[in-house]
Coordinates of C-alpha atoms and ligand atoms in Angstrom, one line a residue:
M1 CA -15.4 -10.8 -17.8
S2 CA -16.1 -8.5 -15.0
K3 CA -13.8 -5.8 -13.9
C4 CA -11.9 -6.4 -10.8
F5 CA -10.7 -4.2 -8.0
Y6 CA -7.2 -3.2 -9.2
I7 CA -4.9 -1.9 -6.5
T8 CA -1.1 -1.0 -6.9
T9 CA 1.8 0.3 -4.8
A10 CA 4.6 2.5 -6.1
I11 CA 7.3 0.4 -7.6
D12 CA 10.4 0.7 -5.4
Y13 CA 13.8 1.9 -6.8
V14 CA 15.9 -1.2 -6.7
N15 CA 19.1 0.6 -5.6
G16 CA 18.8 -0.3 -2.0
Q17 CA 17.4 -2.4 0.7
P18 CA 13.6 -2.4 1.6
H19 CA 12.8 -0.2 4.6
L20 CA 10.0 0.8 6.7
G21 CA 8.5 3.3 4.3
H22 CA 8.3 0.6 1.6
A23 CA 6.7 -2.0 4.0
Y24 CA 4.3 0.4 5.2
E25 CA 3.0 1.2 1.7
K26 CA 2.9 -2.5 0.7
V27 CA 1.0 -3.4 3.9
L28 CA -1.5 -0.6 3.4
A29 CA -2.3 -1.9 -0.1
D30 CA -2.4 -5.5 1.1
V31 CA -4.9 -4.6 3.7
V32 CA -7.1 -3.0 1.0
A33 CA -6.7 -5.9 -1.3
R34 CA -7.6 -8.4 1.3
S35 CA -10.6 -6.2 2.4
R36 CA -11.8 -6.2 -1.1
R37 CA -11.6 -9.9 -1.5
A38 CA -13.4 -10.4 1.8
L39 CA -16.1 -8.2 0.5
G40 CA -16.5 -10.6 -2.3
E41 CA -14.9 -8.6 -5.0
G42 CA -12.4 -10.0 -7.5
V43 CA -9.0 -8.2 -6.9
F44 CA -5.8 -7.7 -8.9
F45 CA -3.0 -6.4 -6.6
L46 CA 0.3 -5.3 -8.2
T47 CA 3.6 -4.3 -6.7
G48 CA 7.2 -4.4 -8.0
L49 CA 10.3 -2.7 -8.9
D50 CA 11.4 0.3 -10.8
E51 CA 15.0 -0.7 -12.3
H52 CA 15.9 1.8 -14.8
G53 CA 17.5 5.0 -14.5
Q54 CA 20.7 7.0 -13.5
K55 CA 20.5 6.0 -9.8
V56 CA 20.6 2.4 -10.6
Q57 CA 23.1 2.6 -13.4
Q58 CA 25.4 4.4 -10.8
A59 CA 24.8 2.0 -8.0
A60 CA 25.5 -0.9 -10.4
Q61 CA 28.7 0.9 -11.3
V62 CA 29.7 1.3 -7.7
A63 CA 28.9 -2.3 -7.1
G64 CA 31.2 -3.3 -10.0
K65 CA 28.4 -5.3 -11.7
S66 CA 26.4 -5.0 -14.9
A67 CA 23.1 -3.2 -14.3
Q68 CA 21.1 -6.1 -15.2
L69 CA 22.9 -8.5 -12.9
Y70 CA 22.7 -5.8 -10.1
C71 CA 18.9 -5.5 -10.7
D72 CA 18.4 -9.3 -10.7
E73 CA 20.3 -9.8 -7.5
L74 CA 18.4 -7.1 -5.6
A75 CA 15.1 -8.3 -7.2
G76 CA 15.5 -11.4 -5.3
I77 CA 15.9 -9.7 -2.0
W78 CA 12.7 -7.5 -2.8
Q79 CA 10.8 -10.6 -3.6
V80 CA 11.7 -12.2 -0.4
F81 CA 10.5 -9.1 1.3
V82 CA 7.1 -9.3 -0.2
T83 CA 6.7 -12.7 1.1
K84 CA 8.0 -11.7 4.5
L85 CA 5.2 -9.0 4.6
G86 CA 2.6 -11.6 3.8
L87 CA 1.4 -9.8 0.8
T88 CA -1.2 -11.3 -1.4
N89 CA 0.0 -9.6 -4.7
D90 CA -1.2 -11.2 -7.8
D91 CA 1.9 -10.3 -9.9
F92 CA 5.3 -8.7 -9.4
V93 CA 6.4 -6.1 -12.0
R94 CA 10.1 -5.5 -13.0
T95 CA 10.5 -2.7 -15.4
T96 CA 13.4 -4.5 -17.1
S97 CA 11.2 -7.2 -18.1
A98 CA 10.4 -7.8 -21.7
R99 CA 6.6 -7.6 -21.2
H100 CA 6.9 -4.1 -19.6
K101 CA 9.4 -2.8 -22.1
E102 CA 7.2 -3.7 -25.0
V103 CA 4.2 -1.8 -23.8
V104 CA 6.4 1.4 -22.9
Q105 CA 7.8 1.3 -26.6
A106 CA 4.3 0.8 -28.0
I107 CA 3.1 3.7 -26.1
L108 CA 6.0 5.9 -27.2
T109 CA 5.4 4.9 -30.8
K110 CA 1.7 5.7 -30.6
L111 CA 2.1 9.0 -28.9
H112 CA 4.9 10.2 -31.3
R113 CA 2.8 9.1 -34.4
E114 CA -0.1 11.2 -33.0
G115 CA 2.0 14.3 -32.6
H116 CA 2.3 14.5 -28.7
F117 CA 6.1 14.9 -28.8
Y118 CA 8.7 17.4 -30.2
Q119 CA 12.4 17.7 -29.9
A120 CA 14.0 20.7 -28.3
S121 CA 17.4 21.8 -26.9
T122 CA 17.6 22.9 -23.2
E123 CA 20.6 24.5 -21.5
G124 CA 20.3 24.6 -17.8
F125 CA 20.7 23.0 -14.4
Y126 CA 20.4 19.3 -14.1
S127 CA 19.9 17.2 -10.9
T128 CA 21.4 13.8 -11.3
K129 CA 19.6 12.6 -8.1
E130 CA 16.3 13.6 -9.4
E131 CA 17.1 13.0 -13.0
T132 CA 15.5 16.3 -13.9
F133 CA 16.2 19.9 -15.1
V134 CA 15.9 22.3 -12.4
T135 CA 14.7 25.8 -13.1
A136 CA 16.8 28.9 -11.8
K137 CA 13.8 30.1 -9.7
E138 CA 14.4 27.0 -7.5
R139 CA 17.8 28.5 -6.5
L140 CA 18.3 29.5 -2.8
P141 CA 19.4 33.1 -2.0
D142 CA 23.0 32.0 -2.0
G143 CA 22.8 30.6 -5.6
S144 CA 22.9 26.9 -4.7
F145 CA 20.1 24.5 -5.1
P146 CA 17.9 22.7 -2.3
A147 CA 19.9 19.7 -1.0
S148 CA 17.2 17.4 -2.0
Y149 CA 18.4 17.8 -5.6
G150 CA 21.8 16.5 -4.7
E151 CA 24.6 17.6 -7.1
V152 CA 23.3 20.1 -9.7
V153 CA 25.3 20.5 -12.9
Q154 CA 25.0 22.7 -15.9
L155 CA 24.0 20.7 -19.1
A156 CA 23.1 21.5 -22.6
E157 CA 21.2 18.9 -24.2
T158 CA 18.5 18.1 -26.9
N159 CA 15.8 15.9 -25.9
W160 CA 12.2 14.8 -26.6
Y161 CA 9.5 16.5 -24.8
F162 CA 5.7 15.7 -24.2
K163 CA 3.3 18.7 -24.6
L164 CA 1.5 19.2 -21.6
G165 CA 0.0 22.8 -22.1
T166 CA -3.4 21.7 -23.5
H167 CA -4.0 19.4 -20.6
Q168 CA -3.9 21.6 -17.7
Q169 CA -7.6 22.8 -17.7
W170 CA -9.3 19.5 -18.0
L171 CA -7.3 18.0 -15.4
I172 CA -8.1 20.8 -13.0
D173 CA -11.8 20.1 -13.9
H174 CA -11.3 16.4 -13.4
I175 CA -9.8 16.8 -10.0
E176 CA -12.3 19.3 -8.9
S177 CA -15.3 17.3 -10.0
N178 CA -14.0 13.9 -8.6
P179 CA -13.2 14.6 -5.0
A180 CA -12.2 10.9 -4.4
F181 CA -9.6 11.0 -7.1
I182 CA -6.8 12.3 -4.7
Q183 CA -7.1 11.4 -1.0
P184 CA -6.8 12.7 1.6
D185 CA -8.4 16.1 0.7
Y186 CA -5.4 18.1 1.7
R187 CA -3.3 16.4 -0.7
R188 CA -6.0 17.0 -3.5
N189 CA -5.9 20.8 -2.4
E190 CA -2.2 20.9 -2.8
V191 CA -2.3 19.4 -6.3
L192 CA -5.1 21.9 -7.2
G193 CA -3.1 24.8 -5.7
F194 CA -0.1 23.7 -7.9
L195 CA -2.1 23.5 -11.1
K196 CA -3.9 26.6 -10.7
N197 CA -0.9 28.8 -9.8
N198 CA 1.7 27.3 -12.3
T199 CA 1.8 26.9 -16.0
L200 CA 2.8 23.3 -16.7
E201 CA 6.2 22.9 -18.4
D202 CA 6.4 20.2 -21.0
L203 CA 7.8 17.1 -19.7
C204 CA 11.1 15.8 -21.0
I205 CA 10.7 12.1 -21.7
S206 CA 14.1 11.2 -22.9
R207 CA 17.6 11.0 -21.8
P208 CA 20.6 10.9 -24.3
A209 CA 21.9 7.4 -24.5
A210 CA 25.4 9.0 -24.6
R211 CA 25.2 9.6 -20.9
L212 CA 22.6 7.1 -19.7
T213 CA 22.4 3.6 -21.2
W214 CA 20.2 1.9 -18.5
G215 CA 16.8 2.7 -19.8
I216 CA 14.3 1.6 -22.5
P217 CA 15.3 2.7 -26.0
V218 CA 13.1 5.2 -27.6
P219 CA 11.7 3.3 -30.4
F220 CA 11.7 6.3 -32.9
D221 CA 15.1 7.7 -32.0
P222 CA 17.8 5.3 -31.0
A223 CA 19.9 8.2 -29.6
Y224 CA 17.8 8.3 -26.6
V225 CA 16.5 6.2 -23.7
T226 CA 13.1 6.8 -21.9
Y227 CA 13.0 9.0 -18.9
V228 CA 12.7 6.7 -15.9
W229 CA 9.2 8.2 -14.7
F230 CA 7.5 7.8 -18.1
D231 CA 8.9 4.2 -18.1
A232 CA 7.9 3.6 -14.4
L233 CA 4.3 5.0 -14.4
V234 CA 3.6 2.6 -17.3
N235 CA 4.0 -0.4 -15.1
Y236 CA 0.3 0.3 -13.9
I237 CA -0.9 -0.8 -17.5
S238 CA 2.0 -2.9 -18.8
V239 CA 1.1 -5.7 -16.6
P240 CA -2.7 -5.7 -17.2
A241 CA -1.7 -5.4 -21.1
A242 CA 0.5 -8.4 -20.7
L243 CA -2.4 -10.3 -18.9
G244 CA -4.8 -9.4 -21.7
D245 CA -6.7 -6.5 -20.2
P246 CA -9.1 -5.5 -23.1
T247 CA -9.2 -1.8 -22.1
V248 CA -5.7 -1.2 -22.3
L249 CA -5.0 -3.4 -25.3
G250 CA -7.9 -1.6 -27.1
A251 CA -6.7 1.8 -26.5
L252 CA -3.1 0.8 -27.4
Q253 CA -4.2 -1.3 -30.3
L254 CA -1.9 -4.0 -29.1
A255 CA -2.3 -7.7 -29.8
I256 CA -0.4 -9.2 -26.8
G257 CA -1.4 -11.0 -23.7
N258 CA -3.3 -14.4 -23.4
R259 CA -6.8 -13.6 -24.2
Q260 CA -7.9 -17.0 -22.6
S261 CA -6.9 -16.0 -19.1
A262 CA -7.3 -12.3 -19.6
I263 CA -8.0 -9.9 -16.7
A264 CA -10.0 -6.8 -16.7
A265 CA -8.3 -4.5 -14.3
W266 CA -7.8 -1.1 -15.9
P267 CA -8.7 1.7 -14.7
A268 CA -7.0 1.1 -11.4
D269 CA -9.1 1.6 -8.4
A270 CA -6.3 2.7 -6.2
H271 CA -2.7 3.6 -6.6
V272 CA -1.1 3.7 -3.0
I273 CA 1.8 6.2 -3.2
G274 CA 3.7 8.4 -0.8
K275 CA 3.3 12.1 -0.6
D276 CA 6.7 12.7 -2.4
I277 CA 5.6 11.3 -5.8
I278 CA 2.1 12.9 -5.9
K279 CA 3.1 15.2 -8.9
F280 CA 4.1 12.2 -11.0
H281 CA 0.8 10.5 -10.2
A282 CA -1.7 13.4 -10.1
V283 CA -0.3 15.4 -13.1
Y284 CA 1.9 13.5 -15.4
W285 CA 0.2 10.1 -15.3
P286 CA -3.4 11.4 -15.9
I287 CA -2.0 13.3 -18.8
M288 CA -0.2 10.3 -20.2
L289 CA -3.4 8.2 -19.9
K290 CA -5.6 10.9 -21.5
A291 CA -3.1 11.1 -24.4
M292 CA -3.3 7.3 -24.8
G293 CA -7.1 7.5 -24.8
L294 CA -7.3 5.4 -21.4
P295 CA -9.6 6.1 -18.6
L296 CA -7.9 7.6 -15.3
P297 CA -7.3 5.6 -12.1
K298 CA -10.3 6.1 -9.8
Q299 CA -8.1 7.1 -6.8
L300 CA -4.6 8.1 -5.6
L301 CA -4.3 7.0 -2.0
V302 CA -1.5 9.2 -0.8
H303 CA 0.2 8.3 2.5
G304 CA 2.7 10.2 4.5
W305 CA 6.3 9.6 5.6
W306 CA 7.6 7.7 8.6
Q307 CA 10.4 9.2 10.6
K308 CA 12.3 7.5 13.5
D309 CA 12.5 9.1 16.9
G310 CA 11.4 12.4 15.2
A311 CA 14.2 12.4 12.6
K312 CA 14.4 11.5 8.9
M313 CA 15.4 7.9 8.6
S314 CA 18.9 7.8 7.0
K315 CA 21.2 4.9 6.3
T316 CA 24.2 7.2 6.7
T317 CA 23.3 8.2 10.1
G318 CA 22.0 4.6 11.0
N319 CA 18.7 6.0 12.0
V320 CA 16.6 3.4 10.3
V321 CA 13.7 0.9 11.1
D322 CA 14.3 -2.4 9.6
P323 CA 11.0 -4.1 9.2
V324 CA 12.7 -7.6 8.6
A325 CA 14.3 -7.3 12.1
I326 CA 11.0 -6.2 13.7
I327 CA 9.0 -9.0 12.0
D328 CA 11.8 -11.7 13.1
D329 CA 11.6 -10.3 16.7
W330 CA 7.8 -9.6 17.2
G331 CA 6.1 -11.4 14.4
L332 CA 4.6 -10.2 11.2
D333 CA 1.1 -9.5 12.6
A334 CA 2.4 -7.2 15.2
F335 CA 4.3 -5.2 12.7
R336 CA 1.3 -5.0 10.2
Y337 CA -1.0 -4.1 13.0
Y338 CA 1.3 -1.4 14.4
V339 CA 1.9 0.4 11.1
V340 CA -1.8 0.7 10.2
R341 CA -3.2 1.3 13.6
E342 CA -0.5 4.0 14.4
L343 CA -0.5 6.1 11.1
D344 CA -3.7 7.0 9.4
I345 CA -3.1 7.3 5.6
G346 CA -2.2 10.9 5.1
P347 CA -0.1 12.5 7.8
D348 CA 3.5 11.7 8.7
G349 CA 4.2 9.2 11.4
N350 CA 7.1 8.7 13.9
W351 CA 8.3 5.2 14.7
T352 CA 9.6 4.8 18.3
D353 CA 10.4 1.4 19.6
A354 CA 8.9 2.3 22.9
G355 CA 5.6 3.2 21.1
F356 CA 5.6 -0.1 19.3
A357 CA 6.2 -2.1 22.4
A358 CA 3.5 -0.1 24.2
R359 CA 0.8 -1.0 21.5
Y360 CA 1.9 -4.5 21.4
Q361 CA 1.5 -4.8 25.0
A362 CA -1.7 -3.0 25.6
E363 CA -3.6 -3.7 22.3
L364 CA -2.4 -7.1 21.2
A365 CA -1.3 -8.9 24.1
N366 CA -3.5 -7.5 26.9
G367 CA -6.3 -6.6 24.7
L368 CA -7.1 -9.0 21.8
G369 CA -4.7 -11.9 23.0
N370 CA -6.0 -11.8 26.6
L371 CA -9.7 -11.7 25.3
V372 CA -9.3 -14.7 23.0
N373 CA -7.2 -16.7 25.4
R374 CA -9.5 -16.2 28.4
S375 CA -12.7 -16.7 26.4
L376 CA -11.6 -20.0 24.9
S377 CA -10.0 -21.2 28.0
M378 CA -13.1 -20.5 30.1
L379 CA -15.2 -22.4 27.6
K380 CA -12.7 -25.3 27.7
R381 CA -12.6 -25.4 31.4
Y382 CA -16.3 -24.9 32.2
R383 CA -17.9 -26.4 29.3
N384 CA -15.4 -28.9 28.0
G385 CA -14.9 -26.7 24.9
V386 CA -18.5 -27.2 23.7
V387 CA -20.4 -24.1 22.5
P388 CA -23.6 -23.4 24.4
A389 CA -26.9 -22.2 22.9
R390 CA -27.0 -18.8 21.0
H391 CA -27.3 -15.7 23.3
D392 CA -27.3 -12.1 22.0
A393 CA -26.3 -10.0 24.9
L394 CA -23.4 -8.5 22.8
S395 CA -25.1 -9.0 19.5
A396 CA -26.2 -5.4 18.8
E397 CA -23.0 -3.9 19.8
A398 CA -20.9 -6.3 17.9
S399 CA -23.0 -5.8 14.8
Q400 CA -22.7 -2.0 15.2
F401 CA -18.9 -2.1 15.4
A402 CA -18.6 -4.7 12.7
H403 CA -20.8 -2.6 10.4
A404 CA -18.8 0.6 11.0
A405 CA -15.5 -1.3 10.4
I406 CA -16.8 -2.6 7.2
I407 CA -18.0 0.7 5.9
A408 CA -14.4 2.0 7.0
L409 CA -12.8 -0.7 5.0
R410 CA -15.1 0.0 1.8
E411 CA -13.6 3.6 2.1
S412 CA -10.1 2.4 2.6
R413 CA -10.1 4.1 6.1
L414 CA -8.0 1.4 7.5
Q415 CA -7.2 3.0 10.9
D416 CA -10.8 3.7 11.4
A417 CA -11.6 0.1 10.8
L418 CA -9.2 -1.0 13.4
V419 CA -10.5 1.6 15.9
E420 CA -14.0 0.1 15.3
T421 CA -12.8 -3.4 15.6
W422 CA -11.1 -2.6 18.8
K423 CA -14.4 -1.3 20.3
L424 CA -15.4 -5.0 20.2
V425 CA -12.2 -6.1 22.0
T426 CA -12.6 -3.6 24.6
R427 CA -16.4 -4.1 25.0
A428 CA -15.9 -7.9 25.3
N429 CA -13.1 -7.5 27.7
Q430 CA -15.1 -5.3 29.8
Y431 CA -18.1 -7.8 29.6
V432 CA -15.8 -10.4 31.1
D433 CA -15.1 -8.1 34.0
Q434 CA -18.8 -7.3 34.5
T435 CA -20.1 -10.7 34.3
A436 CA -17.3 -12.4 36.1
P437 CA -17.7 -15.9 34.5
F438 CA -15.2 -17.3 36.8
K439 CA -17.4 -16.5 39.8
L440 CA -20.6 -17.7 38.0
A441 CA -18.7 -21.1 37.4
K442 CA -18.5 -21.6 41.1
D443 CA -22.3 -21.5 41.7
P444 CA -24.4 -24.4 39.9
A445 CA -27.3 -22.1 40.1
Q446 CA -25.7 -19.8 37.6
A447 CA -25.1 -22.4 35.0
A448 CA -27.6 -20.9 32.4
R449 CA -26.1 -17.6 33.0
L450 CA -22.6 -18.8 32.5
D451 CA -23.8 -20.4 29.1
E452 CA -25.0 -17.2 27.9
V453 CA -21.8 -15.3 28.9
L454 CA -19.6 -17.9 27.2
Y455 CA -21.6 -17.9 24.0
N456 CA -21.2 -14.0 23.7
L457 CA -17.4 -14.3 24.5
V458 CA -16.6 -17.0 21.9
E459 CA -18.8 -15.5 19.4
S460 CA -17.1 -12.1 19.7
C461 CA -14.0 -13.8 19.3
R462 CA -15.0 -15.4 16.1
I463 CA -16.3 -12.0 14.7
L464 CA -13.0 -10.5 15.4
A465 CA -11.2 -13.1 13.6
V466 CA -13.3 -12.1 10.6
L467 CA -12.8 -8.4 10.9
L468 CA -9.2 -8.7 11.6
H469 CA -8.4 -11.0 8.6
P470 CA -7.4 -8.2 6.2
F471 CA -5.0 -6.7 8.8
I472 CA -3.5 -9.6 10.7
P473 CA -4.2 -12.7 8.7
G474 CA -2.1 -15.0 10.5
T475 CA -3.8 -14.2 14.0
S476 CA -7.2 -14.3 12.4
A477 CA -6.6 -17.8 11.0
K478 CA -5.2 -18.8 14.4
I479 CA -8.3 -17.6 16.1
F480 CA -10.4 -19.6 13.7
A481 CA -8.2 -22.7 14.1
Q482 CA -8.4 -22.3 17.9
L483 CA -12.2 -22.1 17.6
N484 CA -11.9 -25.3 15.4
L485 CA -13.9 -23.7 12.6
A486 CA -13.7 -25.1 9.1
G487 CA -12.8 -22.7 6.2
A488 CA -11.0 -19.3 6.4
P489 CA -12.2 -16.0 8.1
D490 CA -11.9 -14.3 4.8
K491 CA -15.3 -13.0 4.0
L492 CA -16.6 -10.2 5.8
A493 CA -20.2 -11.6 5.6
L494 CA -19.1 -14.0 8.3
A495 CA -19.0 -11.1 10.7
A496 CA -22.8 -11.5 11.2
W497 CA -23.7 -12.4 14.8
G498 CA -24.7 -16.0 15.5
G499 CA -22.1 -17.9 13.4
L500 CA -21.2 -20.3 16.1
Q501 CA -23.5 -23.4 16.3
Q502 CA -24.6 -24.9 19.6
H503 CA -22.7 -28.2 20.3
H504 CA -19.8 -27.1 18.2
A505 CA -16.6 -28.2 19.9
I506 CA -13.7 -25.7 19.9
G507 CA -10.0 -26.5 19.7
E508 CA -7.1 -25.8 21.8
P509 CA -6.4 -22.2 23.1
A510 CA -3.0 -20.8 22.8
A511 CA -1.4 -17.4 23.3
L512 CA -1.7 -15.3 20.3
F513 CA 0.6 -12.4 21.5
P514 CA 2.9 -13.6 24.3
R515 CA 3.6 -10.8 26.8
R516 CA 6.8 -9.2 26.7
D517 CA 8.1 -7.6 29.8
Q518 CA 11.1 -5.8 28.4
P519 CA 10.6 -3.5 25.4
K520 CA 13.1 -4.1 22.8
A521 CA 16.3 -2.3 23.4
Ligands
LIG1 N1 10.4 4.4 -8.1 C1 9.6 5.4 -7.6 C2 8.1 5.2 -7.8 C3 7.6 5.0 -9.1 S1 5.9 4.6 -9.1 C4 5.6 4.4 -10.6 C5 10.0 5.6 -6.1 N2 10.6 4.8 -5.5 S2 11.0 4.8 -3.9 O1 11.6 3.5 -3.6 O2 11.8 5.9 -3.7 O3 9.7 4.9 -3.1 C6 8.8 4.0 -3.2 C7 7.6 4.4 -2.1 O4 8.0 4.3 -0.9 C8 7.1 5.8 -2.5 O5 5.7 5.7 -2.5 C9 7.6 6.5 -1.2 O6 6.6 7.5 -0.9 C10 7.5 5.5 -0.2 N3 8.5 5.8 0.9 C11 10.0 6.0 0.8 N4 10.3 6.2 2.1 C12 9.3 6.5 2.8 C13 9.1 6.6 4.2 N5 10.0 7.0 5.1 N6 7.9 6.6 4.9 C14 6.7 6.3 4.0 N7 6.8 6.0 2.7 C15 8.1 6.2 2.1 O7 9.7 6.9 -5.6

């Protein structure tokens, strides 16, 4: 059994509706997953929901429902959302599922047996919103705590702690000697700065069942439930374990999972996460794994946050982008294209409706859509839709752009891959303008020249379908269908020049991205 490329998203808190930030992260992961499949690799792509903890318990209370019912209802909405985004996830994890809980408890039992935990009392300030104790040094000059902590209350509690002290140095060494582990580099430097300038405090991994019932019971102490982050992070291995991953099962000495159809996924190749949860993934998660005897994930791919019109998105002010509404209005591929093209993985981004409409019009409708439509329409009109003999005028440039795009995809530089791909869109559109096939068509003496031009154009369209498949799969499939090509454009090896055969008859051209005169109000 060979190891597959394993990619995950963060699992979303179930106490709300999906928004642009969630959609963005999922689309990024899906593009990487599709790219890897298109490169010929086996892929396991996991996304899902984080259902335990105080926030969910409170939201369920407010809704007047049992926590489980509340989660089940919302899980339905989130699963529809995954379909709406066209994700190719191989599984969907819910942390309230039996298969997940079993693995969390097995890990707690093992680490407890091996002496990683101890019990201690803490008296201090507790943020309900962040579900964590806050130290006095985080107080603002006026004695209050930063608003991000929400309500902070004084609390005296006995809890279970995970010893982190001995782990700090090897983690620094690991991050320093594996530059790809945290990407982009400036996020890596932030983590290193944090680790070098602070002594790690032990991690509180329990919450008293007396005040929080909605969690996984700590197997060695029924008075507690598991801290929601210790539970949530484990999703990345609980699903592989349930599916028989030999690395995870071996380290945890677990005998679960169907060995017949087992997958070999761990270690993850990429955890796609937002910048706000980097500490959990770059500090606590590696330490948890090390304690379990499991190899670390190869990469944390850390994206930035979207704002809308320069301000934080917030339900209370109504300043939100609803991805479902955008998709219903403009189409899934327009949405997928925009978020990946507009925002590189790393910095923060700003959504404006005008910016979205502008890219749609310039790049999708006038750029790609126009190229494909006029290329195919001219072949239809002038050659009855029959592909002429191969000609290589654009071959070198197309190959160069395709090569650069594929290298970018291998390195998960998704925006770069689109930029490279669009060089072919632009070049081919320019080629139409330079060669003026509509003029050539009027002159019978130019018939051979027109054949050459048409071949270069339709072949460029075919290659674009292949390169765009990970990003805008629906459009890519439409281009292949309009070219009347059998099979799917889902292997990057198909991007080699010369795939279209002479005498092949194409199908019917149809607009890919209808022009829209009015940007959406
Ligand atoms: N449940 C935790 C993650 C546990 S992972 C083991 C969580 N959930 S969340 O719903 O709050 O966030 C899920 C993901 O969405 C995070 O990676 C977060 O960074 C991302 N985003 C939430 N809002 C965002 C934006 N406005 N913009 C981009 N991504 C954002 O954290």
